Amino acid sequence: MADGTLLLIVGALLAGGIAVSQVGDRIRVPGLVLVIGLGMAIGSDGLGWLHFDNYEVAKTIGIIALAAILFEGGLAAGFSEIRPVLKPALSMALIGTTLTAVFAGLAASWLLHFSLLEGLLLGSILAATDGAAIFAVLRGSTLRRRVARTLEGEAGLNDPVAVLLVIGFSTWITTEGYNLVDMAQAFVVELSVGAVAGLAVGAASAALMRRKPLTTPGLYPVASMATGALAFGVGDVLHGSGFLAVYLAGLALASAPKAEREAMETFHDGLAWVAQLAMFLTLGLLVFPDALGSVALEGTILAVLAAVVARPLAVFIATTGQGFDVRERAVLGWAGLRGAVPIVLATFPVLEGVPHARELFAIAFFAVLVSTVVQGTTFEALARRLSVTGEERPQRETKRPKDVTSSRGSPSTVTASPS
């Protein structure tokens, strides 16, 4: 393929992704879900413009994109916003995600006739909420600030938990002698190492920026990219959770000087959008629509159970004593939007050779589409009906540049409430 043709395809795909995501925002559907539809439409079973069936490449793109999205989420929020809701966000990420996986997994095993471990693996895949989908729904939402911040914190913290659950159950299925004790030990070690690595790299980077300003504002986005890559890499190389490391590094780096942080936030907001579009398009291309018809019933049943039973029940347990009233807990329970993250996680068992992995992938994909469309279109209305809205400004406003230059010469480009 000629270089010009390749660039033309990339540009056309990005432009198409932007267009359909904007349509999604207008009709209150997480727009990036429509990008998956675009990928399916131009793929082998659609118009046939592009053929793609490489799970390994899809997994790699998904991991890199998810790391970029998590880093942006941490950088945009910062510890100042997350600290007041850290306890409930952690409880929902650890306890809530695990219980969602167990409840959904037991239902999948019983109703869909999978083995117990296969059911728990499928439940773990669907237990992850998607930061991109959550942020899309919160953009323009007037949800109560504490509830919104808790959802953002959970979206950043629960992905590492879901990843470890998926890897753990995949290993349990494929490795003789592996058991719950081994899985629990790996869980504790990887989260601990990832947390230390992320906080250390992020704090060190912020400290260096305060003490030794860079010579040009354009280097700050480069430095922040290096911070995120180092955090993920150090955490992963040391057998920790790279996803937790990169999110915490973003939170820590948000303590950098204000002008520099704003320049980095603007850059990473755009980079996160590119990552999201690339990830959703790739996953759309990976799926063959013809294969979804045979799992439509199973996927719908599982989506309903996960959204109506498993997630709300897990959230009510995880938020006990956290200071939320019943209406707020109901909104938190309904806000477990799925998106690209569960689909990326569904590629892991395929690559690990788990039995029935491709069937699990198809069911998870269909369940994600149903869950996200239904919950994404009704979330704001439910919050208003339960009177859990009321903030004067949207929780996540679109960042718009200003024609202002700071006294140090770095652009002051962000005028938005922190994510």
Tab-separated table of C-alpha atoms in Angstrom:
chain	number	residue	atom	x	y	z
A	1	MET	CA	0.000	0.000	0.000
A	2	ALA	CA	1.380	3.432	-0.949
A	3	ASP	CA	2.218	5.851	1.856
A	4	GLY	CA	-0.261	8.401	0.567
A	5	THR	CA	-3.033	5.822	0.458
A	6	LEU	CA	-2.283	4.717	4.018
A	7	LEU	CA	-2.418	8.302	5.283
A	8	LEU	CA	-5.639	8.871	3.357
A	9	ILE	CA	-7.231	5.844	5.035
A	10	VAL	CA	-6.057	6.926	8.497
A	11	GLY	CA	-7.342	10.457	7.983
A	12	ALA	CA	-10.689	9.245	6.638
A	13	LEU	CA	-11.158	6.838	9.553
A	14	LEU	CA	-10.348	9.520	12.122
A	15	ALA	CA	-12.658	12.018	10.424
A	16	GLY	CA	-15.444	9.446	10.264
A	17	GLY	CA	-14.906	8.538	13.901
A	18	ILE	CA	-15.126	12.180	14.948
A	19	ALA	CA	-18.320	12.670	12.955
A	20	VAL	CA	-20.184	9.705	14.427
A	21	SER	CA	-18.955	10.448	17.966
A	22	GLN	CA	-20.381	13.969	17.683
A	23	VAL	CA	-23.690	12.515	16.549
A	24	GLY	CA	-23.621	10.225	19.575
A	25	ASP	CA	-23.083	13.147	21.945
A	26	ARG	CA	-26.088	14.938	20.480
A	27	ILE	CA	-28.432	11.977	20.926
A	28	ARG	CA	-26.989	11.160	24.402
A	29	VAL	CA	-25.487	7.845	23.324
A	30	PRO	CA	-21.793	7.394	24.167
A	31	GLY	CA	-20.561	8.477	20.750
A	32	LEU	CA	-17.575	6.185	20.719
A	33	VAL	CA	-19.925	3.200	20.722
A	34	LEU	CA	-21.103	4.392	17.330
A	35	VAL	CA	-17.467	4.329	16.236
A	36	ILE	CA	-17.536	0.571	16.834
A	37	GLY	CA	-20.494	0.456	14.495
A	38	LEU	CA	-18.466	2.366	11.913
A	39	GLY	CA	-15.688	-0.200	12.207
A	40	MET	CA	-18.167	-3.042	11.769
A	41	ALA	CA	-19.733	-1.291	8.762
A	42	ILE	CA	-16.479	-0.935	6.831
A	43	GLY	CA	-15.104	-4.328	7.882
A	44	SER	CA	-15.187	-7.686	6.154
A	45	ASP	CA	-18.846	-8.425	6.907
A	46	GLY	CA	-19.924	-4.905	6.015
A	47	LEU	CA	-18.746	-2.912	3.031
A	48	GLY	CA	-15.578	-4.974	2.926
A	49	TRP	CA	-13.228	-1.995	2.716
A	50	LEU	CA	-10.868	-3.323	5.402
A	51	HIS	CA	-10.167	-6.860	6.565
A	52	PHE	CA	-8.882	-7.288	10.105
A	53	ASP	CA	-8.976	-10.355	12.367
A	54	ASN	CA	-5.740	-10.107	14.363
A	55	TYR	CA	-6.553	-10.427	18.074
A	56	GLU	CA	-2.907	-9.878	19.060
A	57	VAL	CA	-2.709	-6.523	17.301
A	58	ALA	CA	-6.135	-5.539	18.634
A	59	LYS	CA	-4.987	-6.335	22.173
A	60	THR	CA	-1.819	-4.266	21.749
A	61	ILE	CA	-3.737	-1.287	20.360
A	62	GLY	CA	-6.263	-1.638	23.168
A	63	ILE	CA	-3.615	-1.702	25.903
A	64	ILE	CA	-1.763	1.346	24.554
A	65	ALA	CA	-5.012	3.259	24.033
A	66	LEU	CA	-6.339	2.351	27.460
A	67	ALA	CA	-3.077	3.483	29.073
A	68	ALA	CA	-3.381	6.852	27.305
A	69	ILE	CA	-7.015	7.232	28.380
A	70	LEU	CA	-6.297	6.345	32.007
A	71	PHE	CA	-3.335	8.738	32.154
A	72	GLU	CA	-5.465	11.573	30.788
A	73	GLY	CA	-8.207	10.776	33.291
A	74	GLY	CA	-5.776	10.944	36.200
A	75	LEU	CA	-4.052	14.096	34.936
A	76	ALA	CA	-7.334	15.915	34.328
A	77	ALA	CA	-8.702	15.075	37.778
A	78	GLY	CA	-5.720	15.206	40.117
A	79	PHE	CA	-5.629	14.134	43.728
A	80	SER	CA	-7.360	17.341	44.824
A	81	GLU	CA	-10.580	16.200	43.140
A	82	ILE	CA	-10.273	12.461	43.759
A	83	ARG	CA	-9.060	12.565	47.384
A	84	PRO	CA	-12.500	13.454	48.883
A	85	VAL	CA	-14.083	10.446	47.128
A	86	LEU	CA	-11.092	8.117	47.225
A	87	LYS	CA	-12.600	5.788	49.829
A	88	PRO	CA	-15.904	5.100	47.988
A	89	ALA	CA	-14.114	4.998	44.611
A	90	LEU	CA	-11.664	2.395	45.934
A	91	SER	CA	-14.470	0.407	47.517
A	92	MET	CA	-16.430	0.357	44.264
A	93	ALA	CA	-13.308	-0.490	42.259
A	94	LEU	CA	-12.152	-3.331	44.499
A	95	ILE	CA	-15.269	-4.717	46.170
A	96	GLY	CA	-17.830	-3.579	43.620
A	97	THR	CA	-15.929	-4.836	40.577
A	98	THR	CA	-15.161	-8.175	42.188
A	99	LEU	CA	-18.749	-8.714	43.313
A	100	THR	CA	-20.075	-7.680	39.894
A	101	ALA	CA	-17.796	-10.272	38.309
A	102	VAL	CA	-18.964	-12.961	40.730
A	103	PHE	CA	-22.684	-12.187	40.423
A	104	ALA	CA	-22.593	-11.887	36.622
A	105	GLY	CA	-20.342	-14.945	36.385
A	106	LEU	CA	-22.654	-17.131	38.442
A	107	ALA	CA	-25.583	-16.034	36.275
A	108	ALA	CA	-23.621	-16.753	33.088
A	109	SER	CA	-22.615	-20.179	34.335
A	110	TRP	CA	-26.176	-21.087	35.298
A	111	LEU	CA	-28.100	-19.597	32.377
A	112	LEU	CA	-25.628	-20.035	29.519
A	113	HIS	CA	-24.330	-23.451	30.573
A	114	PHE	CA	-20.684	-22.497	30.907
A	115	SER	CA	-18.447	-24.078	33.502
A	116	LEU	CA	-18.142	-22.115	36.741
A	117	LEU	CA	-14.689	-20.761	35.851
A	118	GLU	CA	-15.764	-19.857	32.316
A	119	GLY	CA	-18.792	-18.057	33.725
A	120	LEU	CA	-16.640	-16.154	36.216
A	121	LEU	CA	-14.256	-15.236	33.402
A	122	LEU	CA	-17.138	-13.827	31.363
A	123	GLY	CA	-18.425	-11.981	34.433
A	124	SER	CA	-14.965	-10.483	34.996
A	125	ILE	CA	-14.850	-9.239	31.421
A	126	LEU	CA	-18.162	-7.430	31.903
A	127	ALA	CA	-17.278	-6.087	35.365
A	128	ALA	CA	-15.074	-3.303	34.008
A	129	THR	CA	-16.639	0.073	33.390
A	130	ASP	CA	-15.214	2.130	30.573
A	131	GLY	CA	-13.591	5.472	31.328
A	132	ALA	CA	-14.244	6.814	27.824
A	133	ALA	CA	-17.946	5.922	28.041
A	134	ILE	CA	-18.253	7.335	31.574
A	135	PHE	CA	-16.549	10.593	30.595
A	136	ALA	CA	-18.760	10.897	27.502
A	137	VAL	CA	-21.906	10.625	29.621
A	138	LEU	CA	-20.597	13.026	32.258
A	139	ARG	CA	-19.662	15.586	29.602
A	140	GLY	CA	-22.488	18.081	29.852
A	141	SER	CA	-24.081	16.288	32.810
A	142	THR	CA	-25.046	18.210	35.948
A	143	LEU	CA	-24.760	15.183	38.206
A	144	ARG	CA	-23.973	15.960	41.842
A	145	ARG	CA	-20.257	16.575	42.130
A	146	ARG	CA	-19.509	13.878	44.725
A	147	VAL	CA	-21.374	11.238	42.714
A	148	ALA	CA	-19.676	12.274	39.464
A	149	ARG	CA	-16.213	12.316	41.021
A	150	THR	CA	-16.798	8.882	42.517
A	151	LEU	CA	-17.725	7.515	39.093
A	152	GLU	CA	-14.599	9.044	37.540
A	153	GLY	CA	-12.391	7.666	40.292
A	154	GLU	CA	-13.936	4.225	39.964
A	155	ALA	CA	-13.515	4.277	36.174
A	156	GLY	CA	-9.789	4.848	36.603
A	157	LEU	CA	-9.276	2.369	39.425
A	158	ASN	CA	-11.472	-0.549	38.442
A	159	ASP	CA	-9.835	-1.335	35.084
A	160	PRO	CA	-6.697	-2.769	36.771
A	161	VAL	CA	-8.928	-4.899	38.997
A	162	ALA	CA	-10.906	-6.252	36.046
A	163	VAL	CA	-7.700	-6.943	34.109
A	164	LEU	CA	-6.303	-8.977	37.001
A	165	LEU	CA	-9.561	-10.909	37.368
A	166	VAL	CA	-9.608	-11.766	33.654
A	167	ILE	CA	-5.957	-12.819	33.662
A	168	GLY	CA	-6.457	-14.775	36.882
A	169	PHE	CA	-9.441	-16.784	35.691
A	170	SER	CA	-7.834	-17.361	32.271
A	171	THR	CA	-4.743	-18.735	33.992
A	172	TRP	CA	-6.863	-20.813	36.350
A	173	ILE	CA	-8.633	-22.438	33.401
A	174	THR	CA	-5.493	-23.147	31.380
A	175	THR	CA	-2.938	-23.948	34.125
A	176	GLU	CA	-3.112	-27.141	36.135
A	177	GLY	CA	-2.682	-26.609	39.871
A	178	TYR	CA	-3.478	-22.880	39.760
A	179	ASN	CA	-6.027	-21.944	42.423
A	180	LEU	CA	-7.711	-19.126	44.307
A	181	VAL	CA	-4.746	-18.606	46.639
A	182	ASP	CA	-2.398	-18.078	43.684
A	183	MET	CA	-4.853	-15.665	42.140
A	184	ALA	CA	-5.257	-13.685	45.377
A	185	GLN	CA	-1.490	-13.427	45.853
A	186	ALA	CA	-1.001	-12.157	42.294
A	187	PHE	CA	-3.842	-9.710	42.854
A	188	VAL	CA	-2.250	-8.155	45.952
A	189	VAL	CA	1.280	-8.074	44.539
A	190	GLU	CA	0.349	-6.549	41.192
A	191	LEU	CA	-1.858	-3.826	42.677
A	192	SER	CA	0.744	-2.968	45.331
A	193	VAL	CA	3.656	-2.806	42.879
A	194	GLY	CA	1.593	-0.848	40.357
A	195	ALA	CA	0.527	1.680	42.995
A	196	VAL	CA	4.073	2.280	44.230
A	197	ALA	CA	5.488	2.546	40.694
A	198	GLY	CA	2.817	4.978	39.504
A	199	LEU	CA	2.971	7.261	42.516
A	200	ALA	CA	6.785	7.307	42.512
A	201	VAL	CA	7.144	8.106	38.797
A	202	GLY	CA	4.343	10.701	38.806
A	203	ALA	CA	5.545	12.461	41.950
A	204	ALA	CA	9.157	12.524	40.735
A	205	SER	CA	8.109	13.990	37.379
A	206	ALA	CA	6.003	16.708	39.019
A	207	ALA	CA	8.852	17.581	41.393
A	208	LEU	CA	11.312	17.902	38.495
A	209	MET	CA	8.943	20.210	36.635
A	210	ARG	CA	8.662	22.467	39.685
A	211	ARG	CA	12.410	22.638	40.261
A	212	LYS	CA	13.764	22.624	36.697
A	213	PRO	CA	11.387	24.292	34.217
A	214	LEU	CA	11.825	23.117	30.638
A	215	THR	CA	13.196	25.509	28.036
A	216	THR	CA	10.062	25.577	25.871
A	217	PRO	CA	6.354	24.965	26.609
A	218	GLY	CA	6.163	22.436	23.800
A	219	LEU	CA	8.319	20.009	25.770
A	220	TYR	CA	5.824	19.620	28.605
A	221	PRO	CA	3.463	17.335	26.659
A	222	VAL	CA	6.513	15.291	25.641
A	223	ALA	CA	7.599	15.066	29.284
A	224	SER	CA	4.111	14.010	30.352
A	225	MET	CA	4.038	11.316	27.662
A	226	ALA	CA	7.362	10.062	28.966
A	227	THR	CA	5.931	10.029	32.500
A	228	GLY	CA	2.958	7.920	31.498
A	229	ALA	CA	5.057	5.493	29.457
A	230	LEU	CA	7.641	5.141	32.233
A	231	ALA	CA	4.962	4.561	34.862
A	232	PHE	CA	3.233	1.840	32.857
A	233	GLY	CA	6.541	0.272	31.823
A	234	VAL	CA	8.082	0.261	35.306
A	235	GLY	CA	4.922	-1.165	36.835
A	236	ASP	CA	4.627	-3.870	34.194
A	237	VAL	CA	8.325	-4.833	34.183
A	238	LEU	CA	8.251	-5.203	37.966
A	239	HIS	CA	5.249	-7.554	37.599
A	240	GLY	CA	2.780	-4.964	38.811
A	241	SER	CA	-0.326	-3.445	37.256
A	242	GLY	CA	0.740	-1.048	34.526
A	243	PHE	CA	-2.814	0.275	34.250
A	244	LEU	CA	-2.956	1.248	37.909
A	245	ALA	CA	0.533	2.731	37.647
A	246	VAL	CA	-0.292	4.957	34.679
A	247	TYR	CA	-3.534	6.242	36.254
A	248	LEU	CA	-1.867	7.080	39.561
A	249	ALA	CA	1.047	8.713	37.718
A	250	GLY	CA	-1.461	11.006	36.027
A	251	LEU	CA	-3.039	11.871	39.368
A	252	ALA	CA	0.381	12.646	40.864
A	253	LEU	CA	1.563	14.678	37.871
A	254	ALA	CA	-1.462	16.940	38.253
A	255	SER	CA	0.424	18.626	41.118
A	256	ALA	CA	2.781	20.197	38.546
A	257	PRO	CA	2.672	24.023	38.178
A	258	LYS	CA	-0.657	25.290	36.841
A	259	ALA	CA	0.445	26.666	33.444
A	260	GLU	CA	2.449	23.551	32.626
A	261	ARG	CA	-0.367	21.271	33.783
A	262	GLU	CA	-2.891	23.057	31.582
A	263	ALA	CA	-0.642	22.659	28.527
A	264	MET	CA	-0.303	18.944	29.284
A	265	GLU	CA	-4.026	18.501	29.900
A	266	THR	CA	-4.930	20.046	26.554
A	267	PHE	CA	-2.490	17.799	24.714
A	268	HIS	CA	-3.564	14.628	26.502
A	269	ASP	CA	-7.237	15.404	26.029
A	270	GLY	CA	-6.634	15.291	22.271
A	271	LEU	CA	-4.367	12.269	22.548
A	272	ALA	CA	-7.011	10.414	24.551
A	273	TRP	CA	-9.568	11.109	21.830
A	274	VAL	CA	-7.215	9.711	19.190
A	275	ALA	CA	-6.626	6.657	21.397
A	276	GLN	CA	-10.352	6.141	21.891
A	277	LEU	CA	-11.133	6.443	18.192
A	278	ALA	CA	-8.324	4.068	17.247
A	279	MET	CA	-9.367	1.524	19.876
A	280	PHE	CA	-13.071	1.561	19.037
A	281	LEU	CA	-12.466	1.420	15.296
A	282	THR	CA	-10.069	-1.500	15.717
A	283	LEU	CA	-12.526	-3.421	17.867
A	284	GLY	CA	-15.313	-2.739	15.397
A	285	LEU	CA	-13.172	-4.126	12.576
A	286	LEU	CA	-12.320	-7.170	14.690
A	287	VAL	CA	-15.939	-8.228	15.048
A	288	PHE	CA	-17.809	-10.025	12.289
A	289	PRO	CA	-21.489	-9.018	12.549
A	290	ASP	CA	-22.598	-12.397	11.167
A	291	ALA	CA	-21.200	-14.044	14.298
A	292	LEU	CA	-23.299	-11.878	16.618
A	293	GLY	CA	-26.674	-13.239	15.561
A	294	SER	CA	-26.052	-16.603	17.185
A	295	VAL	CA	-25.258	-14.994	20.567
A	296	ALA	CA	-27.798	-12.161	20.513
A	297	LEU	CA	-30.120	-13.804	23.032
A	298	GLU	CA	-27.315	-14.814	25.397
A	299	GLY	CA	-25.695	-11.384	25.137
A	300	THR	CA	-28.946	-9.566	25.812
A	301	ILE	CA	-29.763	-11.723	28.838
A	302	LEU	CA	-26.300	-11.225	30.274
A	303	ALA	CA	-26.368	-7.469	29.619
A	304	VAL	CA	-29.677	-7.135	31.437
A	305	LEU	CA	-28.499	-9.212	34.388
A	306	ALA	CA	-25.221	-7.293	34.642
A	307	ALA	CA	-26.905	-3.891	34.427
A	308	VAL	CA	-30.045	-4.537	36.466
A	309	VAL	CA	-28.894	-7.090	39.057
A	310	ALA	CA	-25.148	-7.693	39.322
A	311	ARG	CA	-23.791	-4.130	39.144
A	312	PRO	CA	-26.484	-2.415	41.302
A	313	LEU	CA	-26.300	-5.125	43.975
A	314	ALA	CA	-22.497	-4.955	44.054
A	315	VAL	CA	-22.571	-1.141	44.282
A	316	PHE	CA	-25.093	-1.153	47.121
A	317	ILE	CA	-22.818	-3.482	49.068
A	318	ALA	CA	-19.637	-1.565	48.214
A	319	THR	CA	-21.098	1.851	49.132
A	320	THR	CA	-22.549	0.812	52.474
A	321	GLY	CA	-21.526	3.408	55.039
A	322	GLN	CA	-19.959	5.696	52.407
A	323	GLY	CA	-22.364	8.599	52.898
A	324	PHE	CA	-24.535	8.155	49.800
A	325	ASP	CA	-28.315	8.092	50.031
A	326	VAL	CA	-30.392	5.420	48.313
A	327	ARG	CA	-31.040	7.537	45.218
A	328	GLU	CA	-27.346	8.292	44.743
A	329	ARG	CA	-26.474	4.631	45.153
A	330	ALA	CA	-29.103	3.736	42.551
A	331	VAL	CA	-27.522	6.167	40.070
A	332	LEU	CA	-24.047	4.822	40.842
A	333	GLY	CA	-25.346	1.321	40.230
A	334	TRP	CA	-26.900	2.213	36.901
A	335	ALA	CA	-23.810	4.108	35.743
A	336	GLY	CA	-21.675	1.021	35.091
A	337	LEU	CA	-21.309	1.779	31.386
A	338	ARG	CA	-19.349	-0.727	29.370
A	339	GLY	CA	-17.376	0.254	26.307
A	340	ALA	CA	-14.123	-0.732	24.677
A	341	VAL	CA	-12.439	-1.942	27.879
A	342	PRO	CA	-14.489	-5.155	28.296
A	343	ILE	CA	-14.053	-5.905	24.596
A	344	VAL	CA	-10.282	-5.487	24.885
A	345	LEU	CA	-10.336	-7.769	27.935
A	346	ALA	CA	-12.303	-10.326	25.916
A	347	THR	CA	-9.309	-10.688	23.583
A	348	PHE	CA	-7.125	-11.941	26.457
A	349	PRO	CA	-8.758	-15.425	26.748
A	350	VAL	CA	-8.645	-15.836	22.966
A	351	LEU	CA	-4.892	-15.309	22.968
A	352	GLU	CA	-4.435	-17.537	26.037
A	353	GLY	CA	-6.184	-20.450	24.341
A	354	VAL	CA	-9.100	-20.614	26.790
A	355	PRO	CA	-11.813	-23.073	25.632
A	356	HIS	CA	-14.860	-21.367	24.090
A	357	ALA	CA	-12.929	-18.065	24.133
A	358	ARG	CA	-14.298	-16.829	20.799
A	359	GLU	CA	-17.841	-17.528	21.947
A	360	LEU	CA	-17.119	-15.612	25.155
A	361	PHE	CA	-15.765	-12.744	23.044
A	362	ALA	CA	-18.898	-12.590	20.875
A	363	ILE	CA	-21.240	-12.726	23.887
A	364	ALA	CA	-19.260	-10.064	25.716
A	365	PHE	CA	-19.234	-7.825	22.639
A	366	PHE	CA	-22.979	-8.033	22.164
A	367	ALA	CA	-23.632	-7.547	25.893
A	368	VAL	CA	-21.426	-4.450	25.900
A	369	LEU	CA	-23.329	-2.905	22.987
A	370	VAL	CA	-26.716	-3.541	24.595
A	371	SER	CA	-25.617	-2.376	28.036
A	372	THR	CA	-23.922	0.803	26.857
A	373	VAL	CA	-26.717	1.904	24.543
A	374	VAL	CA	-29.448	1.284	27.115
A	375	GLN	CA	-27.616	2.741	30.105
A	376	GLY	CA	-26.011	5.561	28.158
A	377	THR	CA	-29.338	6.855	26.839
A	378	THR	CA	-31.166	6.590	30.181
A	379	PHE	CA	-28.499	7.551	32.716
A	380	GLU	CA	-29.047	11.327	32.695
A	381	ALA	CA	-32.843	10.966	32.733
A	382	LEU	CA	-32.654	8.593	35.703
A	383	ALA	CA	-30.372	10.984	37.584
A	384	ARG	CA	-32.793	13.871	36.994
A	385	ARG	CA	-35.824	11.790	37.952
A	386	LEU	CA	-34.139	10.779	41.214
A	387	SER	CA	-33.039	14.400	41.817
A	388	VAL	CA	-29.341	13.513	41.863
A	389	THR	CA	-28.503	16.486	39.627
A	390	GLY	CA	-28.171	20.122	40.519
A	391	GLU	CA	-24.646	21.359	39.827
A	392	GLU	CA	-24.684	24.688	37.990
A	393	ARG	CA	-21.950	23.622	35.548
A	394	PRO	CA	-21.383	20.336	33.753
A	395	GLN	CA	-19.061	17.929	35.514
A	396	ARG	CA	-16.797	17.547	32.470
A	397	GLU	CA	-16.846	20.530	30.150
A	398	THR	CA	-15.248	20.456	26.732
A	399	LYS	CA	-11.838	22.068	26.971
A	400	ARG	CA	-11.523	25.114	24.760
A	401	PRO	CA	-8.338	27.072	24.150
A	402	LYS	CA	-8.055	30.726	25.129
A	403	ASP	CA	-5.933	33.350	23.385
A	404	VAL	CA	-3.923	33.929	26.507
A	405	THR	CA	-0.247	33.419	27.222
A	406	SER	CA	1.051	33.035	30.752
A	407	SER	CA	3.808	35.230	32.131
A	408	ARG	CA	6.294	32.395	31.657
A	409	GLY	CA	5.387	32.026	27.995
A	410	SER	CA	3.519	28.727	28.209
A	411	PRO	CA	-0.007	28.687	26.845
A	412	SER	CA	-2.866	28.830	29.310
A	413	THR	CA	-5.275	26.771	27.260
A	414	VAL	CA	-7.811	25.124	29.509
A	415	THR	CA	-10.964	26.661	30.862
A	416	ALA	CA	-12.903	23.827	32.343
A	417	SER	CA	-13.813	22.277	35.606
A	418	PRO	CA	-11.306	19.571	36.489
A	419	SER	CA	-12.215	16.124	35.319
